[in-house]
Amino acid sequence: MARETKEQKQKSREFDKLKENLKLRFVSTAHLMYGREIKDLTENEVYQTVAATAKQFISDNWIKTNKTYAERQEKQIYYFSIEFLLGRLLKSNLINLGIEEAVKEVLEDFDLSLVKTFDEEPDAGLGNGGLGRLAACFIDSMAAHRLPGHGCSIRYQYGLFEQKIIEGNQVEIPDNWLKNGFAWEYRKPDKAIDVKFNGNAYMKKMPDGRLKLVYENPMTVMAVPYDVPIVGYHNNTVNTLRLWNAEVNRDFSDYGRLTQEQMRQKNEYRNFVESITRYLYPDDSTYDGRRLRLIQEYFFVSAGVQSIVRHYKKVGMDIHDFAQKIAIHINDTHPALCVAELMRILVDEEGLEWNEAWAITKNTIAYTNHTIMPEALEKWPIDMFKPLLPRIYMIIDEINRRWLIDVRDRYPNNEQKVHELSIIQDGMVHMARLSIVGSHSVNGVAKIHTDILKSTTLHDFYEYNPRMFNNKTNGITHRRWLMGANPELSDLIDATIGSRRWHRHPEQLDLLNDYVEDKPFLEKLGAIKHLRKEGLAKYVKEHNGIDVDPDSIFDIQVKRIHSYKRQLMNILHIMYQYHKLKTDSDFDMLPTTYFFGGKAAPGYYIAKETIRLINAVADKVNNDASIKGKIKVVFIENFGVSIGEIVYPAADVSEQISTASKEASGTGNMKFMMNGAITLGTLDGANVEIREAVGGDANCVIFGLKAEEVLNYYATGTYSAWDEYNTNENVRLVVNQLTDGTYGNFQSLSDYLIRANDEFFILKDFNAYADAHVEIMKRYQKRFQWLKSSAINIANSGVFSSDRTIDEYANEIWQVKPVMIP
Ligand SMILES: *Cc1c(COP(=O)(O)O)cnc(C)c1O
């Protein structure tokens, strides 16, 4: 006891010293930045001052980290992703630095609230959804595990639009997230890179007989990096997320005497440049304004790869060893041009022979596929590609020429194979094919997804080289999605298992399995869930003006609005329940609040109509006193990372109802599970592995068509929505209600389901989905059993930490080891 007191005394002395230090820095930072005393700061100034104070703790370690990596010539990982959906950084940085409590107390001494200060930070919405959030979780996990891993992306001036719901419709407002500055970025103008577009490229014979590249009249754009420190968890590692901004060339302001034509060209150039990094594309599966998207892709790839090579040489390493010291990862195909750009640099600029350059490129690059939907695989018309990127096109053409020699060698007289495998085919450049041919590893993001890639989408490539295919099931950072978003639950876990080791080793959450029948623990778990539900209810009251009952079942579907995710099936089922309540006196249900949230791409009509329907149903149902509050429907506006931190922990039921085979992995499913929600889902993506992890159907509710059945229907074309409509009275009821005026006119949705033959099998799965809800309610009534299930979900969620995912990437793809920063 005495020794413990001594240790505690030591700890509290250190804590007081930290607080003292923080306080001094806080005050002097406010003086420096605003010339004000703390008490006179505005709320935003308080936020900026706290962030700037935290940055002082970060920057020492950032410098040390970079120095260590360079001096020890450690292998570096560069994770290229066209999106990083970071959300806010203040809280996660304070948690990772281990100073959250001390900062909170310092602010309290000034009568300020840290929680309120968090809310001053805008979300860095540099992404659409799952793919971008995955990238954000990955850089967090790399830093946590002391891996030398960095992000590379674009500094979009406008993130994904801000969503408002006006009279039931989605309205898009530009997301000017930079208007008060971005506290965490460091502009590095001295590290700018030239990126070249357009012009003429050709090979010229030199006097010595060698061919040399000539690239005439390119349009040069200056790429300026903005670096964001990525803070490791309770270690000294600080890695870098490098975001590229497009700016006019250095000599732009060199006016001199210009003709009208030269002036016009100059303005055109400026408009071109300024458009490159202005907007994030609002659709992650189909593309509008396609050419600009291609420009964005080459822009950040070229700047990123050039800066890697420049830094590599600067620290004194040999270009021939590049693949031993650098791993480049491409997150989906948007950065696929890394393959051609690295070849360009190695051949044109470093003077390597093609074969050696190719070996280096393949050994450096690895690729993650995120989709099996063939229509969502990126390809570019040659007519668009070649004039824009003439040298890059030449290189891809040469890569393909050599590749097809191998293919024909392997499959003589089989032009069908050539057709399936050729990077350039039918006037298009196929980015997934370029990514596979130019890398040493291809991975899917959940077991079932990887299996489908092998058996269908990428089957011919799998057959050519099965060994390069592997699975890396996605994950989420438990630091943000459990410790940060649900501190009371985090504390309860600490207290219950008597250890905080799971903070670093999330697989140790499984120690909770010893307590899943422990009544006092389950009571506390239930109380914390209730607390989170009250928090969401309060948020909804403030933002939607709707009263919801925290004692009702909270059934939540939050994610991008997309046909394959089937929000439409969810709302049709609510229409069905409502109808039964009104017309069938034998029908009963537990009071349930259904939450939806998510953005629809602005040009995606069916998705927007789905939002309108959800709001129309909400309007009717929420205002019908006769159903005694048995159903409430809430559409949460502007769903994003920070709202997600309120929403995920508040769920009883996690809706994961995509058409089997369509959701590559999903990560929202993992956030819900880790916070104790029960999954109601199809056997799709990581749901399959969630079911395995919780020990089967006792602790999740699975329904609907299997992937095999879905793929079989597609292959044979034997599904008929019309037959389903005619033979299933529940289906007929709700489809008719789309157009009979019950909720207004939703002819488009009715046509989508019947005339367009319901491409995602909503009608086919409808009854099974309704039965699954009956099963949920049956289970929810047995409170002890339900809480036990909830606890089992939490206890077995450790495997879905992105720390596990990243370890697998590091060991099996990148071959990198952790580096201790002194
Ligand atoms: C996790 C997350 C997603 C991905 O959700 P899915 O359910 O996997 O589609 C999308 N948006 C945000 C803001 C997220 O945090």
Short mmCIF file of N, CA, C and O in Angstrom, two decimals, residues 5-51:
data_model
loop_
_atom_site.label_atom_id
_atom_site.label_comp_id
_atom_site.label_asym_id
_atom_site.label_seq_id
_atom_site.Cartn_x
_atom_site.Cartn_y
_atom_site.Cartn_z
N THR A 5 1.28 4.19 -2.93
CA THR A 5 1.11 5.61 -2.67
C THR A 5 2.29 6.40 -3.23
O THR A 5 2.12 7.47 -3.81
N LYS A 6 3.50 5.83 -3.04
CA LYS A 6 4.69 6.50 -3.54
C LYS A 6 4.64 6.64 -5.06
O LYS A 6 4.92 7.70 -5.62
N GLU A 7 4.26 5.52 -5.70
CA GLU A 7 4.14 5.54 -7.16
C GLU A 7 3.10 6.56 -7.61
O GLU A 7 3.31 7.31 -8.56
N GLN A 8 1.98 6.52 -6.90
CA GLN A 8 0.91 7.46 -7.24
C GLN A 8 1.36 8.90 -7.06
O GLN A 8 1.04 9.76 -7.89
N LYS A 9 2.10 9.12 -6.00
CA LYS A 9 2.61 10.47 -5.73
C LYS A 9 3.49 10.94 -6.87
O LYS A 9 3.36 12.05 -7.36
N GLN A 10 4.36 10.02 -7.31
CA GLN A 10 5.26 10.33 -8.42
C GLN A 10 4.45 10.70 -9.66
O GLN A 10 4.70 11.69 -10.32
N LYS A 11 3.44 9.86 -9.92
CA LYS A 11 2.57 10.09 -11.09
C LYS A 11 1.88 11.44 -11.01
O LYS A 11 1.80 12.18 -11.99
N SER A 12 1.35 11.74 -9.83
CA SER A 12 0.58 12.98 -9.74
C SER A 12 1.52 14.19 -9.78
O SER A 12 1.14 15.26 -10.24
N ARG A 13 2.78 13.99 -9.30
CA ARG A 13 3.77 15.09 -9.45
C ARG A 13 4.04 15.35 -10.93
O ARG A 13 4.07 16.49 -11.37
N GLU A 14 4.21 14.25 -11.70
CA GLU A 14 4.45 14.41 -13.13
C GLU A 14 3.26 15.08 -13.83
O GLU A 14 3.43 15.92 -14.71
N PHE A 15 2.08 14.66 -13.38
CA PHE A 15 0.87 15.23 -13.97
C PHE A 15 0.79 16.74 -13.69
O PHE A 15 0.48 17.53 -14.59
N ASP A 16 1.10 17.12 -12.47
CA ASP A 16 1.07 18.55 -12.12
C ASP A 16 2.09 19.34 -12.93
O ASP A 16 1.83 20.46 -13.36
N LYS A 17 3.26 18.70 -13.13
CA LYS A 17 4.30 19.37 -13.94
C LYS A 17 3.82 19.56 -15.38
O LYS A 17 4.02 20.63 -15.97
N LEU A 18 3.19 18.51 -15.91
CA LEU A 18 2.65 18.59 -17.27
C LEU A 18 1.63 19.71 -17.37
O LEU A 18 1.63 20.52 -18.30
N LYS A 19 0.75 19.77 -16.36
CA LYS A 19 -0.28 20.81 -16.37
C LYS A 19 0.34 22.20 -16.33
O LYS A 19 -0.10 23.11 -17.04
N GLU A 20 1.34 22.34 -15.50
CA GLU A 20 2.01 23.63 -15.36
C GLU A 20 2.60 24.06 -16.71
O GLU A 20 2.43 25.20 -17.16
N ASN A 21 3.29 23.11 -17.33
CA ASN A 21 3.90 23.33 -18.63
C ASN A 21 2.84 23.71 -19.66
O ASN A 21 2.99 24.69 -20.41
N LEU A 22 1.75 22.94 -19.68
CA LEU A 22 0.67 23.21 -20.63
C LEU A 22 0.09 24.62 -20.42
O LEU A 22 -0.20 25.34 -21.37
N LYS A 23 -0.08 24.96 -19.16
CA LYS A 23 -0.69 26.25 -18.83
C LYS A 23 0.18 27.41 -19.35
O LYS A 23 -0.32 28.33 -19.99
N LEU A 24 1.49 27.30 -19.08
CA LEU A 24 2.41 28.35 -19.55
C LEU A 24 2.36 28.48 -21.07
O LEU A 24 2.26 29.57 -21.62
N ARG A 25 2.41 27.32 -21.73
CA ARG A 25 2.40 27.35 -23.19
C ARG A 25 1.07 27.87 -23.73
O ARG A 25 1.04 28.60 -24.72
N PHE A 26 0.01 27.48 -23.07
CA PHE A 26 -1.33 27.90 -23.50
C PHE A 26 -1.44 29.42 -23.46
O PHE A 26 -1.87 30.07 -24.43
N VAL A 27 -1.00 29.99 -22.34
CA VAL A 27 -1.08 31.45 -22.18
C VAL A 27 -0.17 32.16 -23.19
O VAL A 27 -0.59 33.10 -23.88
N SER A 28 1.07 31.67 -23.31
CA SER A 28 1.99 32.38 -24.20
C SER A 28 1.57 32.21 -25.66
O SER A 28 1.77 33.11 -26.47
N THR A 29 0.96 31.07 -25.99
CA THR A 29 0.49 30.87 -27.36
C THR A 29 -0.65 31.83 -27.69
O THR A 29 -0.70 32.40 -28.78
N ALA A 30 -1.54 32.04 -26.73
CA ALA A 30 -2.63 33.00 -26.94
C ALA A 30 -2.07 34.41 -27.14
O ALA A 30 -2.52 35.16 -28.01
N HIS A 31 -1.05 34.74 -26.36
CA HIS A 31 -0.42 36.07 -26.52
C HIS A 31 0.17 36.19 -27.91
O HIS A 31 -0.03 37.18 -28.61
N LEU A 32 0.90 35.15 -28.31
CA LEU A 32 1.61 35.17 -29.59
C LEU A 32 0.63 35.25 -30.76
O LEU A 32 0.80 36.03 -31.69
N MET A 33 -0.42 34.41 -30.71
CA MET A 33 -1.31 34.31 -31.87
C MET A 33 -2.33 35.44 -31.94
O MET A 33 -2.69 35.89 -33.02
N TYR A 34 -2.81 35.88 -30.77
CA TYR A 34 -3.93 36.82 -30.79
C TYR A 34 -3.68 38.10 -30.00
O TYR A 34 -4.52 39.00 -30.01
N GLY A 35 -2.56 38.15 -29.30
CA GLY A 35 -2.32 39.33 -28.47
C GLY A 35 -3.40 39.54 -27.43
O GLY A 35 -3.80 40.67 -27.16
N ARG A 36 -3.86 38.43 -26.88
CA ARG A 36 -4.98 38.53 -25.93
C ARG A 36 -4.74 37.65 -24.71
O ARG A 36 -4.02 36.66 -24.78
N GLU A 37 -5.41 38.04 -23.63
CA GLU A 37 -5.47 37.16 -22.48
C GLU A 37 -6.48 36.05 -22.75
O GLU A 37 -7.41 36.24 -23.55
N ILE A 38 -6.32 34.94 -22.03
CA ILE A 38 -7.20 33.79 -22.27
C ILE A 38 -8.67 34.18 -22.13
O ILE A 38 -9.51 33.79 -22.93
N LYS A 39 -8.97 34.98 -21.12
CA LYS A 39 -10.38 35.28 -20.87
C LYS A 39 -11.03 36.07 -21.99
O LYS A 39 -12.25 36.12 -22.11
N ASP A 40 -10.22 36.69 -22.85
CA ASP A 40 -10.78 37.50 -23.94
C ASP A 40 -10.86 36.75 -25.26
O ASP A 40 -11.32 37.30 -26.26
N LEU A 41 -10.39 35.49 -25.28
CA LEU A 41 -10.41 34.74 -26.54
C LEU A 41 -11.84 34.38 -26.94
O LEU A 41 -12.66 34.06 -26.08
N THR A 42 -12.12 34.40 -28.23
CA THR A 42 -13.39 33.85 -28.71
C THR A 42 -13.30 32.32 -28.64
O THR A 42 -12.20 31.76 -28.48
N GLU A 43 -14.43 31.65 -28.82
CA GLU A 43 -14.40 30.18 -28.72
C GLU A 43 -13.50 29.57 -29.80
O GLU A 43 -12.77 28.62 -29.55
N ASN A 44 -13.58 30.17 -30.99
CA ASN A 44 -12.71 29.64 -32.05
C ASN A 44 -11.24 29.90 -31.74
O ASN A 44 -10.38 29.05 -32.01
N GLU A 45 -10.96 31.05 -31.15
CA GLU A 45 -9.57 31.34 -30.78
C GLU A 45 -9.07 30.38 -29.69
O GLU A 45 -7.90 30.00 -29.68
N VAL A 46 -9.97 30.00 -28.78
CA VAL A 46 -9.58 29.00 -27.77
C VAL A 46 -9.17 27.71 -28.48
O VAL A 46 -8.11 27.13 -28.21
N TYR A 47 -10.03 27.28 -29.43
CA TYR A 47 -9.69 26.07 -30.18
C TYR A 47 -8.33 26.19 -30.86
O TYR A 47 -7.47 25.31 -30.74
N GLN A 48 -8.15 27.30 -31.58
CA GLN A 48 -6.88 27.48 -32.32
C GLN A 48 -5.69 27.47 -31.36
O GLN A 48 -4.63 26.94 -31.67
N THR A 49 -5.89 28.06 -30.18
CA THR A 49 -4.79 28.13 -29.21
C THR A 49 -4.48 26.75 -28.62
O THR A 49 -3.32 26.38 -28.47
N VAL A 50 -5.53 25.99 -28.33
CA VAL A 50 -5.29 24.63 -27.81
C VAL A 50 -4.57 23.79 -28.87
O VAL A 50 -3.61 23.08 -28.58
N ALA A 51 -5.05 23.91 -30.12
CA ALA A 51 -4.41 23.14 -31.20
C ALA A 51 -2.95 23.54 -31.35
O ALA A 51 -2.06 22.68 -31.47
#
